[in-house]
CSV table of C-alpha atoms in Angstrom, one decimal:
chain,number,residue,atom,x,y,z
A,1,MET,CA,203.2,17.1,-81.2
A,2,ASN,CA,205.2,14.1,-82.3
A,3,ASN,CA,208.4,14.3,-84.4
A,4,GLY,CA,207.3,17.7,-85.8
A,5,GLY,CA,209.7,19.7,-88.0
A,6,LEU,CA,210.2,22.8,-90.1
A,7,LEU,CA,212.9,24.2,-92.4
A,8,VAL,CA,213.4,27.9,-92.2
A,9,ALA,CA,214.8,29.0,-95.6
A,10,GLY,CA,215.5,32.5,-96.8
A,11,THR,CA,215.2,34.5,-100.0
A,12,THR,CA,218.9,35.5,-99.5
A,13,SER,CA,221.7,35.1,-97.1
A,14,ASP,CA,221.2,37.2,-94.0
A,15,ALA,CA,217.5,37.4,-94.5
A,16,GLY,CA,217.0,36.5,-90.9
A,17,LYS,CA,216.9,32.7,-90.9
A,18,SER,CA,219.1,32.3,-87.8
A,19,VAL,CA,217.1,34.8,-85.8
A,20,VAL,CA,213.7,33.4,-86.9
A,21,THR,CA,214.8,29.9,-86.1
A,22,ALA,CA,215.9,31.0,-82.6
A,23,GLY,CA,212.7,32.8,-82.1
A,24,ILE,CA,210.5,29.9,-83.1
A,25,CYS,CA,212.6,27.6,-80.8
A,26,ARG,CA,212.2,29.9,-77.8
A,27,TRP,CA,208.4,30.3,-78.5
A,28,LEU,CA,208.0,26.5,-78.7
A,29,VAL,CA,210.0,25.8,-75.6
A,30,ARG,CA,207.8,28.3,-73.7
A,31,GLN,CA,204.8,26.3,-74.8
A,32,GLY,CA,206.3,23.2,-73.2
A,33,VAL,CA,207.5,21.6,-76.4
A,34,LYS,CA,210.8,19.7,-76.3
A,35,VAL,CA,212.6,21.3,-79.3
A,36,ALA,CA,216.1,21.3,-80.9
A,37,PRO,CA,217.7,23.3,-83.7
A,38,PHE,CA,219.4,21.9,-86.7
A,39,LYS,CA,221.5,23.2,-89.6
A,40,ALA,CA,222.9,20.5,-91.9
A,41,GLN,CA,225.7,22.6,-93.3
A,42,ASN,CA,227.0,25.9,-92.0
A,43,MET,CA,229.7,28.1,-93.5
A,44,SER,CA,231.1,30.2,-90.6
A,45,LEU,CA,234.3,31.3,-88.8
A,46,ASN,CA,232.2,32.0,-85.7
A,47,SER,CA,232.2,28.6,-84.0
A,48,PHE,CA,231.7,27.0,-80.6
A,49,VAL,CA,232.9,24.0,-78.7
A,50,THR,CA,230.3,21.6,-77.2
A,51,ARG,CA,230.9,19.8,-73.9
A,52,GLU,CA,231.9,16.7,-75.8
A,53,GLY,CA,234.6,18.6,-77.6
A,54,ALA,CA,232.9,19.1,-81.0
A,55,GLU,CA,233.1,22.3,-83.0
A,56,ILE,CA,229.8,23.7,-84.4
A,57,GLY,CA,228.5,27.0,-85.6
A,58,ARG,CA,227.9,29.6,-82.8
A,59,ALA,CA,224.4,30.3,-84.3
A,60,GLN,CA,223.4,26.7,-83.6
A,61,ALA,CA,224.9,26.9,-80.1
A,62,MET,CA,222.7,30.0,-79.5
A,63,GLN,CA,219.7,28.3,-81.0
A,64,ALA,CA,220.3,25.4,-78.6
A,65,GLN,CA,220.3,28.0,-75.8
A,66,ALA,CA,217.0,29.3,-77.1
A,67,CYS,CA,215.7,25.7,-76.8
A,68,ARG,CA,217.2,25.4,-73.3
A,69,VAL,CA,219.2,22.3,-74.3
A,70,GLU,CA,222.9,21.6,-74.4
A,71,PRO,CA,224.3,22.0,-78.0
A,72,THR,CA,225.7,18.9,-79.7
A,73,ALA,CA,227.4,18.0,-82.9
A,74,LEU,CA,224.1,16.5,-84.2
A,75,MET,CA,222.7,20.1,-84.5
A,76,ASN,CA,225.4,21.1,-87.0
A,77,PRO,CA,226.9,18.0,-88.6
A,78,VAL,CA,228.8,19.9,-91.4
A,79,LEU,CA,230.7,23.1,-90.7
A,80,LEU,CA,232.8,24.8,-93.4
A,81,LYS,CA,235.5,27.2,-92.1
A,82,PRO,CA,236.8,29.4,-95.0
A,83,GLY,CA,240.5,29.7,-95.3
A,84,GLY,CA,240.3,32.1,-98.2
A,85,GLU,CA,238.2,32.7,-101.3
A,86,GLN,CA,238.7,29.2,-102.7
A,87,SER,CA,239.0,26.7,-99.9
A,88,SER,CA,237.5,25.7,-96.6
A,89,GLN,CA,238.3,23.4,-93.7
A,90,VAL,CA,235.5,20.7,-93.5
A,91,VAL,CA,234.4,19.9,-90.0
A,92,LEU,CA,232.3,16.7,-89.8
A,93,LEU,CA,230.5,15.9,-86.6
A,94,GLY,CA,232.6,18.4,-84.8
A,95,LYS,CA,236.0,17.3,-86.0
A,96,PRO,CA,238.1,18.6,-88.9
A,97,VAL,CA,238.5,16.1,-91.7
A,98,GLY,CA,240.4,18.1,-94.3
A,99,GLU,CA,240.5,21.1,-96.7
A,100,LEU,CA,238.5,21.2,-99.8
A,101,SER,CA,238.1,23.8,-102.6
A,102,ALA,CA,234.5,25.0,-103.4
A,103,ARG,CA,234.6,23.0,-106.6
A,104,GLY,CA,235.8,19.9,-104.9
A,105,TYR,CA,233.1,20.1,-102.2
A,106,HIS,CA,230.2,20.8,-104.5
A,107,GLY,CA,231.6,18.5,-107.1
A,108,GLY,CA,230.8,15.4,-105.1
A,109,ARG,CA,231.9,15.4,-101.4
A,110,GLN,CA,228.8,17.4,-100.3
A,111,GLN,CA,226.4,14.9,-101.7
A,112,ARG,CA,228.2,12.0,-100.0
A,113,LEU,CA,227.6,13.7,-96.7
A,114,LEU,CA,223.8,13.6,-97.2
A,115,GLY,CA,223.5,10.2,-95.4
A,116,THR,CA,225.3,11.5,-92.3
A,117,VAL,CA,223.2,14.7,-92.3
A,118,LEU,CA,220.0,12.7,-92.5
A,119,ASP,CA,221.1,10.3,-89.8
A,120,CYS,CA,221.8,13.3,-87.4
A,121,LEU,CA,218.4,14.8,-88.2
A,122,ALA,CA,216.6,11.5,-87.7
A,123,GLU,CA,218.3,11.1,-84.3
A,124,LEU,CA,217.2,14.5,-83.2
A,125,ARG,CA,213.7,13.9,-84.4
A,126,GLY,CA,213.6,10.7,-82.5
A,127,THR,CA,214.6,12.5,-79.3
A,128,TYR,CA,212.7,15.8,-79.5
A,129,ASP,CA,209.1,16.7,-80.1
A,130,ALA,CA,210.1,19.1,-82.8
A,131,VAL,CA,213.3,20.1,-84.7
A,132,ILE,CA,213.5,23.5,-86.3
A,133,CYS,CA,216.0,23.4,-89.1
A,134,GLU,CA,217.8,26.4,-90.7
A,135,GLY,CA,218.6,26.5,-94.4
A,136,ALA,CA,221.6,28.3,-95.9
A,137,GLY,CA,221.6,31.1,-98.5
A,138,SER,CA,218.6,30.6,-100.7
A,139,PRO,CA,216.8,27.4,-101.7
A,140,ALA,CA,216.6,28.7,-105.3
A,141,GLU,CA,220.4,28.6,-105.9
A,142,ILE,CA,219.7,26.5,-109.1
A,143,ASN,CA,223.5,26.0,-109.8
A,144,LEU,CA,223.8,24.1,-106.5
A,145,ARG,CA,220.5,22.3,-106.3
A,146,ARG,CA,221.9,18.9,-107.5
A,147,THR,CA,224.2,18.6,-104.5
A,148,ASP,CA,222.2,20.5,-102.0
A,149,ILE,CA,222.0,19.0,-98.5
A,150,VAL,CA,220.9,22.0,-96.5
A,151,ASN,CA,217.9,23.5,-98.2
A,152,MET,CA,215.4,21.6,-100.4
A,153,GLY,CA,217.7,18.6,-100.4
A,154,ILE,CA,217.2,18.1,-96.7
A,155,ALA,CA,213.5,19.1,-96.9
A,156,ARG,CA,212.8,16.6,-99.6
A,157,ASN,CA,214.6,13.7,-98.0
A,158,ALA,CA,213.1,14.4,-94.5
A,159,GLY,CA,209.7,15.5,-95.6
A,160,LEU,CA,210.0,18.9,-93.9
A,161,PRO,CA,207.6,21.8,-94.7
A,162,VAL,CA,209.5,25.0,-95.7
A,163,LEU,CA,208.9,28.5,-94.5
A,164,VAL,CA,210.7,31.2,-96.6
A,165,VAL,CA,211.9,34.3,-94.8
A,166,GLY,CA,212.4,37.6,-96.6
A,167,ASP,CA,214.0,40.8,-95.4
A,168,ILE,CA,211.7,43.5,-96.5
A,169,ASP,CA,214.1,46.2,-95.3
A,170,ARG,CA,216.3,45.4,-98.4
A,171,GLY,CA,213.4,45.9,-100.8
A,172,GLY,CA,212.0,43.6,-103.4
A,173,VAL,CA,210.6,41.1,-101.0
A,174,PHE,CA,207.5,40.2,-103.1
A,175,ALA,CA,209.6,39.5,-106.1
A,176,SER,CA,212.0,37.5,-104.0
A,177,PHE,CA,209.2,35.4,-102.5
A,178,PHE,CA,207.6,34.7,-105.9
A,179,GLY,CA,210.9,34.1,-107.6
A,180,THR,CA,212.2,31.7,-104.9
A,181,VAL,CA,209.1,29.5,-105.4
A,182,ALA,CA,209.0,29.8,-109.2
A,183,LEU,CA,212.6,28.6,-109.6
A,184,LEU,CA,212.0,25.3,-107.7
A,185,SER,CA,210.9,22.0,-109.2
A,186,PRO,CA,207.3,20.8,-108.7
A,187,GLU,CA,208.5,18.4,-106.1
A,188,ASP,CA,210.3,21.1,-104.1
A,189,GLN,CA,207.4,23.5,-104.5
A,190,GLU,CA,205.1,21.1,-102.8
A,191,LEU,CA,207.0,21.6,-99.5
A,192,VAL,CA,207.1,25.4,-99.6
A,193,ALA,CA,204.2,26.2,-97.3
A,194,GLY,CA,204.5,30.0,-97.2
A,195,PHE,CA,206.4,33.1,-96.2
A,196,LEU,CA,207.5,35.2,-93.3
A,197,VAL,CA,208.2,38.9,-93.7
A,198,ASN,CA,211.2,40.1,-91.6
A,199,LYS,CA,212.3,43.6,-90.6
A,200,PHE,CA,209.2,45.5,-91.6
A,201,ARG,CA,209.0,49.2,-90.7
A,202,GLY,CA,205.7,51.1,-90.7
A,203,ASP,CA,202.0,50.4,-90.9
A,204,VAL,CA,201.3,46.7,-91.6
A,205,SER,CA,197.9,47.7,-93.1
A,206,LEU,CA,199.8,49.2,-96.0
A,207,LEU,CA,201.5,45.8,-96.6
A,208,GLU,CA,198.4,43.7,-96.5
A,209,PRO,CA,197.2,44.3,-100.1
A,210,GLY,CA,200.5,43.0,-101.3
A,211,LEU,CA,200.3,39.9,-99.1
A,212,GLY,CA,196.9,39.2,-100.5
A,213,MET,CA,198.2,39.5,-104.1
A,214,LEU,CA,201.1,37.2,-103.2
A,215,HIS,CA,198.7,34.6,-101.9
A,216,GLY,CA,196.7,34.9,-105.1
A,217,LEU,CA,199.8,34.5,-107.2
A,218,THR,CA,201.3,31.6,-105.2
A,219,GLY,CA,198.5,30.0,-103.2
A,220,ARG,CA,200.7,30.3,-100.1
A,221,HIS,CA,200.0,31.8,-96.7
A,222,THR,CA,202.1,34.5,-95.1
A,223,TYR,CA,202.8,33.3,-91.6
A,224,GLY,CA,203.6,36.7,-90.1
A,225,VAL,CA,205.2,40.1,-90.5
A,226,LEU,CA,208.0,40.7,-88.0
A,227,PRO,CA,208.7,44.4,-87.2
A,228,PHE,CA,212.2,45.9,-87.4
A,229,ARG,CA,213.8,45.8,-84.0
A,230,HIS,CA,217.3,46.8,-83.0
A,231,GLY,CA,219.6,44.5,-81.0
A,232,LEU,CA,217.7,41.2,-81.8
A,233,GLY,CA,220.6,39.3,-83.5
A,234,ILE,CA,222.2,36.2,-82.3
A,235,ASP,CA,225.8,35.3,-82.8
A,236,GLU,CA,226.4,35.7,-86.5
A,237,GLU,CA,227.8,33.2,-89.0
A,238,ASP,CA,229.4,35.3,-91.6
A,239,GLY,CA,233.2,35.0,-91.2
A,240,MET,CA,234.4,36.0,-94.7
A,241,GLY,CA,233.4,39.7,-94.5
A,242,VAL,CA,235.1,42.3,-92.3
A,243,PRO,CA,232.5,43.7,-89.8
A,244,PRO,CA,231.6,47.3,-90.4
A,245,ARG,CA,233.5,49.8,-88.2
A,246,GLU,CA,230.5,51.4,-86.4
A,247,PRO,CA,230.8,51.4,-82.6
A,248,SER,CA,228.7,49.0,-80.6
A,249,ARG,CA,226.6,51.1,-78.3
A,250,ALA,CA,223.6,49.3,-77.1
A,251,ARG,CA,223.7,47.4,-73.8
A,252,GLY,CA,222.3,44.0,-74.4
A,253,SER,CA,222.5,44.3,-78.1
A,254,GLY,CA,223.2,41.5,-80.5
A,255,SER,CA,226.6,40.9,-82.1
A,256,VAL,CA,228.8,43.9,-82.5
A,257,ARG,CA,228.9,43.2,-86.2
A,258,GLY,CA,225.1,43.9,-86.4
A,259,THR,CA,224.8,46.7,-83.9
A,260,ALA,CA,222.6,49.5,-85.3
A,261,PRO,CA,224.6,52.8,-85.5
A,262,GLU,CA,221.6,54.8,-84.3
A,263,SER,CA,221.2,53.0,-81.0
A,264,ASP,CA,222.1,54.8,-77.8
A,265,THR,CA,225.2,54.4,-75.7
A,266,ALA,CA,224.4,53.1,-72.2
A,267,PRO,CA,225.8,55.7,-69.8
A,268,PRO,CA,228.9,54.7,-67.9
A,269,VAL,CA,228.8,54.1,-64.2
A,270,GLY,CA,232.0,56.1,-63.6
A,271,GLU,CA,233.0,59.4,-65.1
A,272,ASP,CA,234.6,58.1,-68.3
A,273,VAL,CA,233.8,55.8,-71.1
A,274,LEU,CA,236.3,53.1,-72.2
A,275,ARG,CA,237.2,52.8,-75.8
A,276,VAL,CA,238.0,49.4,-77.3
A,277,ALA,CA,239.4,49.0,-80.8
A,278,VAL,CA,239.3,45.6,-82.5
A,279,CYS,CA,241.7,45.0,-85.4
A,280,ALA,CA,239.5,43.9,-88.3
A,281,ILE,CA,242.0,41.3,-89.5
A,282,PRO,CA,241.3,39.0,-92.5
A,283,LEU,CA,239.4,35.8,-91.9
A,284,MET,CA,238.5,37.0,-88.5
A,285,SER,CA,237.1,34.2,-86.3
A,286,ASN,CA,234.9,34.4,-83.2
A,287,PHE,CA,234.6,38.2,-83.4
A,288,THR,CA,231.7,37.8,-80.9
A,289,ASP,CA,234.4,37.5,-78.2
A,290,VAL,CA,234.1,41.2,-77.8
A,291,ASP,CA,230.3,41.2,-77.5
A,292,ALA,CA,230.6,40.9,-73.7
A,293,LEU,CA,232.7,44.1,-73.6
A,294,ALA,CA,230.1,45.9,-75.8
A,295,ALA,CA,227.4,44.8,-73.3
A,296,GLU,CA,229.1,46.8,-70.5
A,297,PRO,CA,227.6,50.3,-69.9
A,298,GLY,CA,230.2,52.9,-71.0
A,299,VAL,CA,232.3,50.6,-73.1
A,300,VAL,CA,232.4,51.6,-76.8
A,301,VAL,CA,233.7,48.9,-79.2
A,302,ARG,CA,234.6,49.6,-82.8
A,303,PHE,CA,236.4,47.6,-85.5
A,304,VAL,CA,239.4,49.4,-87.0
A,305,ASP,CA,241.8,48.9,-89.9
A,306,ARG,CA,244.1,52.0,-89.7
A,307,PRO,CA,246.9,52.7,-87.2
A,308,GLU,CA,245.6,56.2,-86.3
A,309,GLU,CA,242.4,54.6,-85.1
A,310,LEU,CA,244.4,53.0,-82.2
A,311,ALA,CA,245.5,56.4,-80.9
A,312,ASP,CA,242.5,57.1,-78.7
A,313,ALA,CA,241.8,53.4,-77.8
A,314,ASP,CA,242.1,52.4,-74.2
A,315,LEU,CA,242.2,48.7,-75.2
A,316,VAL,CA,243.2,47.2,-78.5
A,317,VAL,CA,242.0,43.6,-79.2
A,318,VAL,CA,243.7,41.4,-81.8
A,319,PRO,CA,241.0,38.7,-82.4
A,320,GLY,CA,241.1,35.2,-83.6
A,321,THR,CA,241.6,34.3,-87.3
A,322,ARG,CA,241.5,31.3,-89.6
A,323,GLY,CA,244.6,32.8,-91.3
A,324,THR,CA,247.2,33.7,-88.7
A,325,VAL,CA,250.1,34.3,-91.0
A,326,ARG,CA,247.9,36.2,-93.5
A,327,ALA,CA,246.6,38.4,-90.7
A,328,LEU,CA,250.1,39.1,-89.5
A,329,GLU,CA,251.1,40.2,-93.0
A,330,TRP,CA,247.9,42.4,-93.2
A,331,LEU,CA,248.9,44.1,-89.9
A,332,HIS,CA,252.3,45.0,-91.4
A,333,GLU,CA,250.7,46.2,-94.7
A,334,ARG,CA,248.3,48.5,-92.8
A,335,GLY,CA,250.9,49.9,-90.4
A,336,LEU,CA,249.1,48.3,-87.5
A,337,ALA,CA,251.9,46.0,-86.6
A,338,GLN,CA,254.2,48.9,-85.6
A,339,ALA,CA,251.4,50.6,-83.8
A,340,LEU,CA,250.8,47.5,-81.7
A,341,ARG,CA,254.5,47.2,-80.9
A,342,ARG,CA,254.5,50.8,-79.9
A,343,ARG,CA,251.5,50.4,-77.6
A,344,ALA,CA,253.0,47.4,-75.9
A,345,ALA,CA,256.3,49.3,-75.3
A,346,GLU,CA,254.3,52.3,-73.9
A,347,GLN,CA,252.4,49.9,-71.5
A,348,ARG,CA,249.0,50.6,-73.1
A,349,PRO,CA,246.6,47.7,-73.0
A,350,VAL,CA,246.5,45.1,-75.8
A,351,LEU,CA,244.7,41.8,-75.7
A,352,GLY,CA,245.4,39.0,-78.2
A,353,VAL,CA,242.9,36.1,-78.4
A,354,CYS,CA,243.7,32.8,-80.1
A,355,GLY,CA,245.3,33.8,-83.5
A,356,GLY,CA,245.8,37.3,-82.1
A,357,PHE,CA,247.7,35.8,-79.2
A,358,GLN,CA,249.9,33.9,-81.7
A,359,ILE,CA,250.5,37.0,-83.7
A,360,LEU,CA,251.8,38.8,-80.6
A,361,GLY,CA,254.5,36.1,-80.0
A,362,GLU,CA,258.1,35.8,-81.1
A,363,TYR,CA,257.5,33.5,-84.1
A,364,ILE,CA,255.1,31.1,-85.7
A,365,GLU,CA,256.1,27.7,-87.3
A,366,ASP,CA,253.2,27.0,-89.7
A,367,ASP,CA,253.3,23.9,-92.0
A,368,VAL,CA,249.6,23.4,-91.6
A,369,GLU,CA,247.4,26.5,-92.2
A,370,SER,CA,249.5,28.7,-94.5
A,371,ARG,CA,252.4,26.3,-95.0
A,372,ARG,CA,254.8,29.2,-94.8
A,373,GLY,CA,257.2,27.6,-92.3
A,374,ARG,CA,258.8,29.9,-89.7
A,375,VAL,CA,257.4,33.5,-89.7
A,376,ASP,CA,258.4,36.2,-87.2
A,377,GLY,CA,255.6,37.5,-84.9
A,378,LEU,CA,255.4,40.9,-83.4
A,379,GLY,CA,257.7,39.9,-80.6
A,380,VAL,CA,255.8,41.6,-77.7
A,381,LEU,CA,255.0,38.3,-75.8
A,382,PRO,CA,257.5,35.5,-74.9
A,383,VAL,CA,255.6,32.9,-76.9
A,384,ARG,CA,256.7,30.5,-79.7
A,385,VAL,CA,253.9,28.9,-81.7
A,386,ARG,CA,254.0,25.7,-83.7
A,387,PHE,CA,251.0,24.6,-85.8
A,388,ALA,CA,249.9,21.1,-85.1
A,389,ARG,CA,247.7,19.1,-87.6
A,390,GLU,CA,245.4,18.0,-84.8
A,391,LYS,CA,243.0,20.8,-83.7
A,392,THR,CA,242.6,21.6,-80.0
A,393,LEU,CA,238.9,21.7,-79.1
A,394,THR,CA,238.3,22.0,-75.4
A,395,ARG,CA,236.2,23.8,-72.8
A,396,PRO,CA,238.7,25.0,-70.1
A,397,VAL,CA,237.8,26.4,-66.7
A,398,GLY,CA,240.3,28.3,-64.6
A,399,GLU,CA,241.1,31.4,-62.7
A,400,ALA,CA,242.5,34.8,-63.5
A,401,LEU,CA,242.7,38.1,-61.7
A,402,GLY,CA,241.2,36.3,-58.7
A,403,GLU,CA,238.0,35.4,-60.6
A,404,ARG,CA,236.7,32.1,-62.0
A,405,VAL,CA,236.8,32.0,-65.8
A,406,GLU,CA,235.2,29.7,-68.4
A,407,GLY,CA,236.0,29.6,-72.1
A,408,TYR,CA,236.6,27.4,-75.1
A,409,LYS,CA,239.6,26.7,-77.3
A,410,ILE,CA,239.7,26.2,-81.1
A,411,HIS,CA,243.2,26.3,-82.5
A,412,HIS,CA,245.9,24.4,-84.4
A,413,GLY,CA,248.7,26.6,-82.9
A,414,VAL,CA,250.5,25.1,-79.9
A,415,ALA,CA,252.0,27.9,-77.8
A,416,GLU,CA,255.3,27.5,-75.8
A,417,VAL,CA,255.3,30.3,-73.2
A,418,THR,CA,258.8,31.1,-72.1
A,419,GLY,CA,258.2,34.0,-69.7
A,420,GLY,CA,255.9,36.6,-68.5
A,421,GLU,CA,253.1,36.2,-66.0
A,422,ALA,CA,250.7,33.2,-66.4
A,423,PHE,CA,247.3,34.2,-67.9
A,424,LEU,CA,244.6,31.7,-69.0
A,425,ASP,CA,247.1,29.2,-70.4
A,426,GLY,CA,248.8,32.2,-72.2
A,427,CYS,CA,250.8,35.0,-70.6
A,428,ARG,CA,250.9,38.6,-69.7
A,429,VAL,CA,253.8,41.1,-70.0
A,430,GLY,CA,253.0,44.5,-68.6
A,431,GLN,CA,249.8,45.6,-70.2
A,432,THR,CA,249.9,43.1,-73.1
A,433,TRP,CA,247.8,40.0,-72.6
A,434,GLY,CA,247.5,36.8,-74.7
A,435,THR,CA,245.3,33.7,-74.4
A,436,HIS,CA,243.9,31.0,-76.6
A,437,TRP,CA,240.6,31.1,-74.6
A,438,HIS,CA,237.6,32.3,-76.5
A,439,GLY,CA,234.6,33.4,-74.5
A,440,SER,CA,236.5,34.3,-71.4
A,441,LEU,CA,235.1,37.8,-71.2
A,442,GLU,CA,231.6,36.3,-70.8
A,443,SER,CA,232.6,35.4,-67.2
A,444,ASP,CA,231.2,38.5,-65.4
A,445,GLY,CA,233.6,38.7,-62.5
A,446,PHE,CA,236.7,38.3,-64.6
A,447,ARG,CA,235.4,40.8,-67.2
A,448,ARG,CA,234.9,43.4,-64.5
A,449,ALA,CA,238.3,42.8,-63.0
A,450,PHE,CA,240.0,42.9,-66.5
A,451,LEU,CA,238.2,46.2,-67.3
A,452,ARG,CA,239.3,47.7,-64.0
A,453,GLU,CA,242.9,46.9,-64.9
A,454,VAL,CA,242.5,48.4,-68.4
A,455,ALA,CA,240.9,51.5,-67.0
A,456,ALA,CA,243.7,52.0,-64.5
A,457,ALA,CA,246.4,51.5,-67.1
A,458,ALA,CA,244.6,53.9,-69.5
A,459,GLY,CA,244.1,56.5,-66.8
A,460,ARG,CA,240.4,56.4,-67.3
A,461,ARG,CA,237.9,57.0,-64.5
A,462,PHE,CA,235.8,54.1,-65.8
A,463,VAL,CA,233.9,51.8,-63.4
A,464,PRO,CA,232.4,48.5,-64.6
A,465,ALA,CA,228.7,48.1,-63.7
A,466,PRO,CA,228.4,45.8,-60.7
A,467,ASP,CA,225.3,44.1,-62.1
A,468,THR,CA,225.9,43.3,-65.7
A,469,SER,CA,225.2,39.6,-66.4
A,470,PHE,CA,226.1,38.7,-69.9
A,471,ALA,CA,224.2,35.4,-69.6
A,472,ALA,CA,221.1,37.2,-68.5
A,473,LEU,CA,221.4,39.7,-71.4
A,474,ARG,CA,221.6,36.7,-73.8
A,475,GLU,CA,218.5,35.1,-72.2
A,476,GLU,CA,216.7,38.4,-72.4
A,477,ARG,CA,217.5,38.7,-76.1
A,478,LEU,CA,216.3,35.2,-76.8
A,479,ASP,CA,213.1,35.9,-74.9
A,480,ARG,CA,212.6,39.0,-77.1
A,481,LEU,CA,212.9,36.8,-80.2
A,482,GLY,CA,210.3,34.4,-78.8
A,483,ASP,CA,208.1,37.4,-78.1
A,484,LEU,CA,208.5,38.6,-81.7
A,485,ILE,CA,207.2,35.2,-83.0
A,486,GLU,CA,204.4,35.0,-80.4
A,487,GLN,CA,203.2,38.5,-81.1
A,488,HIS,CA,203.6,38.9,-84.8
A,489,ALA,CA,203.4,35.5,-86.4
A,490,ASP,CA,200.3,33.3,-87.0
A,491,THR,CA,201.3,30.9,-84.3
A,492,ASP,CA,198.3,28.6,-84.7
A,493,ALA,CA,199.1,28.2,-88.4
A,494,LEU,CA,202.8,27.8,-87.6
A,495,TRP,CA,202.0,25.1,-85.0
A,496,ARG,CA,199.9,23.2,-87.6
A,497,LEU,CA,202.7,23.5,-90.1
A,498,ILE,CA,205.3,22.1,-87.7
A,499,GLU,CA,203.0,19.3,-86.5
A,500,SER,CA,201.4,18.2,-89.8
A,501,GLY,CA,203.7,19.3,-92.6
A,502,ALA,CA,203.0,21.4,-95.7
A,503,PRO,CA,199.4,21.8,-96.8
A,504,GLN,CA,198.2,19.5,-99.5
A,505,GLY,CA,197.4,20.8,-103.0
A,506,LEU,CA,199.7,23.8,-103.1
A,507,PRO,CA,199.8,25.1,-106.7
A,508,PHE,CA,202.8,24.8,-109.0
A,509,ILE,CA,204.2,28.2,-110.0
A,510,PRO,CA,205.9,28.2,-113.4
A,511,PRO,CA,208.5,28.0,-114.8
A,512,GLY,CA,209.9,25.7,-112.1
A,513,ALA,CA,213.5,24.6,-111.9
A,514,PRO,CA,215.5,24.6,-115.2
A,515,ALA,CA,216.2,21.2,-116.7
């Protein structure tokens, strides 16, 4: 295979593009193919810092792990971090370059980034045997096609074949497949090689007549039917929505946000479970920080938005956010601010991460993010925060609770710690902890030590499992994605598609893109 490539598009957002891309990557690397992921433009508040200090989407970082390669900024050259309904921070090649409204971005700036995006893709294709690209939303968003640099725009410019993924669990997948192709121009349609059905429940033989009809209508092959499986997600992209408030219960499951409510709780090692409540603050960022807690047997994680839901929690987490001052106001509006102060005074465990850490401090001076000037925090940690225009993007390594800890930092707020006990560049006062470090709970020894402290403070007879390896669980999940592709996709046809491009002579499906 030489410079092969594929664009995984979807009929909708959340159709399974990220998961399918990761699965194809893991399948290929197990065949001895040197492969890399790529997403030209990503909109997400769930991001990661590469070793060179570049910020990219966490989905692309996890896809790089599926490829068994180190993630780089080339794999996600444009990252949009929403700051509200109307504007986003634009991160270019891992560094923030400014704020733009949706109209401003799609009105011209996006198209000017096409050259940069294509250069990144070309560099990856010159280095790897294959590059598996992920689209965004749907390629049939006809209102955005003129400035598109992530779906058919990148496919046309790079000559990539396109595989369209549809989530059959939502219903209407045949209409979605047909309509997606039929709303594309003839030139775009030439690259749409076929379809992949995702999240199918039941007997595949009942689906086969429909797949035959779809082939008759479109002239395009269906490259596989992937069955519905729980706990196969990778770190999710969607940062605008508040995660649903179901508990996370499956050991080794995917993101807490996507955990299936009917999955079983792994039994605790000790006599008690440990209950973790995560404040579902607006513009929540890196909510996957708590996934490592959810992976522990006997730890039940849920997202909450009411003060009474903190009452039975053994640990409350205030996560990161792209809108620290707005999140602080929301906590006051919901009555959660007073509940958090009360918990801190009662020496009941609270953990603030990044923006959550800043919220727990004495005050915030923000002339960058909200431009609100000085705003009082909750005052439970001796910390004063000043927002700097330059973003901190690092991968720190340190020690806490006698254990080695690795993490990553993504923040504008500069914290001045004036007291308390040192804790991961932040501080601890009693049972209230604060740090800018994302990902620290993925360090197994530290996580176990932290949970032991929480359990002791909460009076719970909870014992962390001695053998939970979060890295191993991630690897297991990626292998399961690779298995899904290997067992349920037409891998010979998929290989030919990646190696040789879209089949010639694919028929045009009217009406095509509107003029």
